Short mmCIF file of C-alpha atoms in Angstrom, two decimals:
data_model
loop_
_atom_site.label_atom_id
_atom_site.label_comp_id
_atom_site.label_asym_id
_atom_site.label_seq_id
_atom_site.Cartn_x
_atom_site.Cartn_y
_atom_site.Cartn_z
CA UNK A 1 86.61 -23.44 -44.99
CA UNK A 2 85.38 -19.87 -44.21
CA UNK A 3 82.12 -19.17 -42.96
CA UNK A 4 79.37 -16.42 -43.23
CA UNK A 5 77.53 -16.39 -39.91
CA UNK A 6 74.68 -14.46 -38.52
CA UNK A 7 74.26 -13.95 -34.85
CA UNK A 8 70.85 -12.30 -34.13
CA UNK A 9 68.24 -11.53 -31.58
CA UNK A 10 66.23 -8.71 -30.09
CA UNK A 11 67.83 -5.32 -28.91
CA UNK A 12 69.34 -5.52 -25.36
CA UNK A 13 70.44 -9.53 -25.78
CA UNK A 14 74.18 -9.06 -26.00
CA UNK A 15 74.95 -8.93 -29.56
CA UNK A 16 77.68 -6.27 -29.45
CA UNK A 17 79.03 -7.79 -26.54
CA UNK A 18 79.27 -11.11 -28.20
CA UNK A 19 80.80 -9.37 -31.40
CA UNK A 20 83.64 -7.72 -29.04
CA UNK A 21 84.28 -11.25 -27.22
CA UNK A 22 84.65 -12.85 -30.87
CA UNK A 23 87.06 -10.31 -31.97
CA UNK A 24 89.07 -10.89 -28.67
CA UNK A 25 89.02 -14.45 -29.09
CA UNK A 26 90.42 -14.60 -32.49
CA UNK A 27 93.06 -12.04 -32.09
CA UNK A 28 94.19 -14.25 -28.93
CA UNK A 29 95.02 -16.95 -31.35
CA UNK A 30 96.97 -14.72 -33.55
CA UNK A 31 94.25 -14.02 -36.23
CA UNK A 32 94.19 -10.40 -37.66
CA UNK A 33 90.85 -8.89 -38.44
CA UNK A 34 88.60 -5.75 -39.04
CA UNK A 35 85.50 -4.41 -37.30
CA UNK A 36 82.69 -2.91 -39.08
CA UNK A 37 79.49 -1.18 -37.77
CA UNK A 38 76.84 1.08 -38.80
CA UNK A 39 74.77 3.68 -36.88
CA UNK A 40 75.93 2.85 -33.51
CA UNK A 41 74.12 4.40 -30.78
CA UNK A 42 77.73 5.61 -29.49
CA UNK A 43 78.43 7.57 -32.50
CA UNK A 44 80.23 7.08 -35.84
CA UNK A 45 83.10 4.64 -36.32
CA UNK A 46 82.20 2.98 -32.76
CA UNK A 47 81.19 -0.36 -31.65
CA UNK A 48 79.87 -0.11 -28.25
CA UNK A 49 77.95 -2.67 -26.10
CA UNK A 50 75.37 -1.79 -23.26
CA UNK A 51 78.12 -3.22 -20.66
CA UNK A 52 80.08 0.12 -21.36
CA UNK A 53 82.83 -1.50 -23.63
CA UNK A 54 83.45 0.09 -26.95
CA UNK A 55 86.25 -0.19 -29.72
CA UNK A 56 87.01 1.87 -32.75
CA UNK A 57 85.31 0.35 -36.01
CA UNK A 58 84.93 1.36 -39.73
CA UNK A 59 81.70 3.02 -40.45
CA UNK A 60 79.90 1.34 -42.93
CA UNK A 61 77.63 3.94 -45.17
CA UNK A 62 75.45 3.09 -48.10
CA UNK A 63 78.27 3.97 -50.61
CA UNK A 64 80.76 1.39 -48.73
CA UNK A 65 82.20 -1.74 -50.57
CA UNK A 66 83.32 -4.43 -48.62
CA UNK A 67 85.04 -6.23 -51.39
CA UNK A 68 86.78 -3.07 -52.75
CA UNK A 69 88.14 -2.38 -49.16
CA UNK A 70 89.41 -5.78 -48.47
CA UNK A 71 91.13 -6.28 -51.76
CA UNK A 72 92.65 -2.88 -51.41
CA UNK A 73 94.01 -3.85 -47.95
CA UNK A 74 95.43 -7.07 -49.09
CA UNK A 75 96.85 -5.59 -52.20
CA UNK A 76 98.64 -3.08 -50.22
CA UNK A 77 100.41 -5.68 -47.93
CA UNK A 78 97.63 -5.90 -45.24
CA UNK A 79 96.30 -9.04 -43.64
CA UNK A 80 92.77 -9.99 -42.98
CA UNK A 81 91.77 -13.18 -41.66
CA UNK A 82 87.83 -12.40 -40.40
CA UNK A 83 85.83 -9.44 -40.32
CA UNK A 84 83.26 -8.61 -37.56
CA UNK A 85 80.25 -6.83 -38.83
CA UNK A 86 77.89 -5.28 -36.08
CA UNK A 87 74.85 -3.54 -36.54
CA UNK A 88 74.32 -5.69 -39.85
CA UNK A 89 70.75 -5.02 -40.23
CA UNK A 90 71.59 -1.57 -41.39
CA UNK A 91 73.66 -2.97 -44.28
CA UNK A 92 72.44 -2.88 -47.78
CA UNK A 93 71.59 -6.18 -49.41
CA UNK A 94 74.28 -5.73 -51.91
CA UNK A 95 76.87 -5.02 -49.10
CA UNK A 96 75.73 -8.57 -47.71
CA UNK A 97 76.35 -10.11 -51.27
CA UNK A 98 80.06 -8.50 -51.00
CA UNK A 99 80.68 -10.30 -47.36
CA UNK A 100 79.56 -13.56 -49.03
CA UNK A 101 82.01 -12.96 -52.08
CA UNK A 102 84.68 -12.33 -49.35
CA UNK A 103 83.79 -15.90 -47.70
CA UNK A 104 83.90 -17.60 -51.01
CA UNK A 105 86.56 -16.24 -53.01
CA UNK A 106 89.00 -15.07 -50.19
CA UNK A 107 88.33 -17.60 -47.57
CA UNK A 108 87.89 -14.82 -45.18
CA UNK A 109 85.43 -15.61 -42.30
CA UNK A 110 82.72 -13.03 -41.73
CA UNK A 111 80.77 -12.72 -38.44
CA UNK A 112 77.55 -10.48 -38.66
CA UNK A 113 75.59 -9.01 -35.74
CA UNK A 114 72.27 -7.68 -35.92
CA UNK A 115 68.38 -7.67 -35.16
CA UNK A 116 65.98 -9.25 -37.61
CA UNK A 117 63.16 -6.83 -37.71
CA UNK A 118 62.50 -3.50 -37.04
CA UNK A 119 59.87 -1.50 -34.88
CA UNK A 120 57.12 -2.51 -37.03
CA UNK A 121 57.85 -6.10 -36.78
CA UNK A 122 59.21 -6.38 -40.34
CA UNK A 123 62.55 -7.66 -41.69
CA UNK A 124 65.39 -5.07 -42.32
CA UNK A 125 66.66 -5.63 -45.93
CA UNK A 126 70.10 -6.45 -44.75
CA UNK A 127 68.86 -9.00 -42.33
CA UNK A 128 66.57 -10.46 -44.85
CA UNK A 129 69.54 -10.87 -47.24
CA UNK A 130 71.74 -12.41 -44.46
CA UNK A 131 69.03 -15.06 -43.60
CA UNK A 132 69.16 -16.11 -47.36
CA UNK A 133 72.82 -16.23 -47.61
CA UNK A 134 74.38 -17.01 -44.33
CA UNK A 135 76.07 -20.43 -43.94
CA UNK A 136 74.49 -20.70 -40.40
CA UNK A 137 72.30 -18.28 -38.50
CA UNK A 138 72.18 -18.36 -34.62
CA UNK A 139 69.79 -17.03 -32.32
CA UNK A 140 71.56 -15.66 -29.05
CA UNK A 141 70.55 -17.25 -26.05
CA UNK A 142 70.53 -14.34 -23.68
CA UNK A 143 67.07 -13.58 -23.47
CA UNK A 144 65.85 -10.02 -23.15
CA UNK A 145 62.76 -9.52 -21.30
CA UNK A 146 59.56 -7.75 -21.73
CA UNK A 147 58.17 -5.35 -19.14
CA UNK A 148 55.74 -8.33 -18.14
CA UNK A 149 58.67 -10.64 -17.68
CA UNK A 150 57.92 -12.90 -20.70
CA UNK A 151 60.74 -13.12 -23.33
CA UNK A 152 60.97 -10.48 -25.37
CA UNK A 153 60.55 -11.32 -29.03
CA UNK A 154 59.77 -7.82 -30.81
CA UNK A 155 61.45 -4.44 -31.00
CA UNK A 156 59.22 -1.53 -30.28
CA UNK A 157 59.76 2.33 -30.98
CA UNK A 158 58.15 4.63 -28.59
CA UNK A 159 57.57 8.34 -28.32
CA UNK A 160 56.85 9.83 -24.92
CA UNK A 161 56.29 6.34 -23.83
CA UNK A 162 53.79 5.29 -26.44
CA UNK A 163 54.64 3.04 -29.08
CA UNK A 164 54.59 4.02 -32.64
CA UNK A 165 54.38 1.91 -35.91
CA UNK A 166 54.94 4.49 -38.60
CA UNK A 167 57.94 6.67 -39.64
CA UNK A 168 61.43 6.09 -41.04
CA UNK A 169 62.93 2.41 -40.37
CA UNK A 170 66.39 3.96 -39.37
CA UNK A 171 66.13 6.25 -36.29
CA UNK A 172 68.99 5.60 -33.97
CA UNK A 173 68.09 5.53 -30.49
CA UNK A 174 68.62 3.46 -27.30
CA UNK A 175 66.92 1.03 -25.01
CA UNK A 176 64.29 2.99 -22.90
CA UNK A 177 64.73 3.22 -19.21
CA UNK A 178 61.06 2.62 -17.94
CA UNK A 179 61.49 5.03 -14.96
CA UNK A 180 62.43 7.82 -17.38
CA UNK A 181 60.38 8.22 -20.48
CA UNK A 182 62.24 9.87 -22.90
CA UNK A 183 61.07 11.38 -26.05
CA UNK A 184 62.07 8.69 -28.83
CA UNK A 185 63.46 5.50 -27.77
CA UNK A 186 63.23 1.85 -28.15
CA UNK A 187 61.94 -1.07 -26.06
CA UNK A 188 61.63 -4.68 -26.23
CA UNK A 189 58.51 -6.40 -25.92
CA UNK A 190 56.75 -9.90 -26.05
CA UNK A 191 54.60 -10.62 -29.11
CA UNK A 192 51.44 -10.13 -27.06
CA UNK A 193 52.10 -6.85 -25.67
CA UNK A 194 53.71 -5.66 -29.13
CA UNK A 195 50.61 -6.29 -30.77
CA UNK A 196 48.76 -4.52 -28.15
CA UNK A 197 51.04 -1.54 -28.35
CA UNK A 198 51.43 -1.88 -24.31
CA UNK A 199 54.54 -0.37 -23.45
CA UNK A 200 56.05 -0.43 -19.92
CA UNK A 201 55.21 3.25 -19.60
CA UNK A 202 51.76 2.85 -20.52
CA UNK A 203 51.40 -0.34 -18.50
CA UNK A 204 52.55 1.75 -15.63
CA UNK A 205 49.89 4.22 -16.05
CA UNK A 206 46.96 1.97 -16.84
CA UNK A 207 47.59 -1.29 -14.80
CA UNK A 208 47.03 -1.60 -10.96
CA UNK A 209 50.20 -2.55 -9.20
CA UNK A 210 48.56 -5.71 -8.16
CA UNK A 211 48.67 -6.96 -11.69
CA UNK A 212 52.33 -6.00 -12.56
CA UNK A 213 55.11 -8.25 -12.38
CA UNK A 214 58.16 -7.93 -9.98
CA UNK A 215 56.28 -6.57 -7.26
CA UNK A 216 54.60 -3.90 -9.00
CA UNK A 217 57.56 -2.32 -10.63
CA UNK A 218 57.99 -2.14 -14.70
#
């Protein structure tokens, strides 16, 4: 029986790396699949990991239809045993429903990877539908860390180092390097510091070195 699986976690917890490893493992067993992504930080039609690995992928735009695509490939003699879907939080709910249909009616395994909540700590529509429909959801065990050293549970958007809670849900960016404050970026925080809007840059500017973790470096 095929499955619809959702692998999730905060930013910087290895989702895309696992997606690439999953594809490698299935290919090694003689299975054929397709890789999909949406709004990857490396650019269109690319699945990239923070370890520097990247592969070509099929870009999922709002008008993309998974069912139509797969049926078209099979009709023309193609073979698809599984699909890898990265950045699945950006998919529309109806696209997630199309993925579920691939599992139920065509017995194609679907492996989705994405984050649950946006910078406001609210569920992405695609992630919400995956939570509702997935046969199983797995929280990735590679823990991203807040600047304080605690486990990061929330994704924050920052502008010049300051956390913001208003704006468009989809703004592509990257994990902020705390040593180099860029204009618009993302940072993972524990719930306590997300609630207080205390980013690494703000902590570095307002807290004394004695109370900062890791020898005063954030």
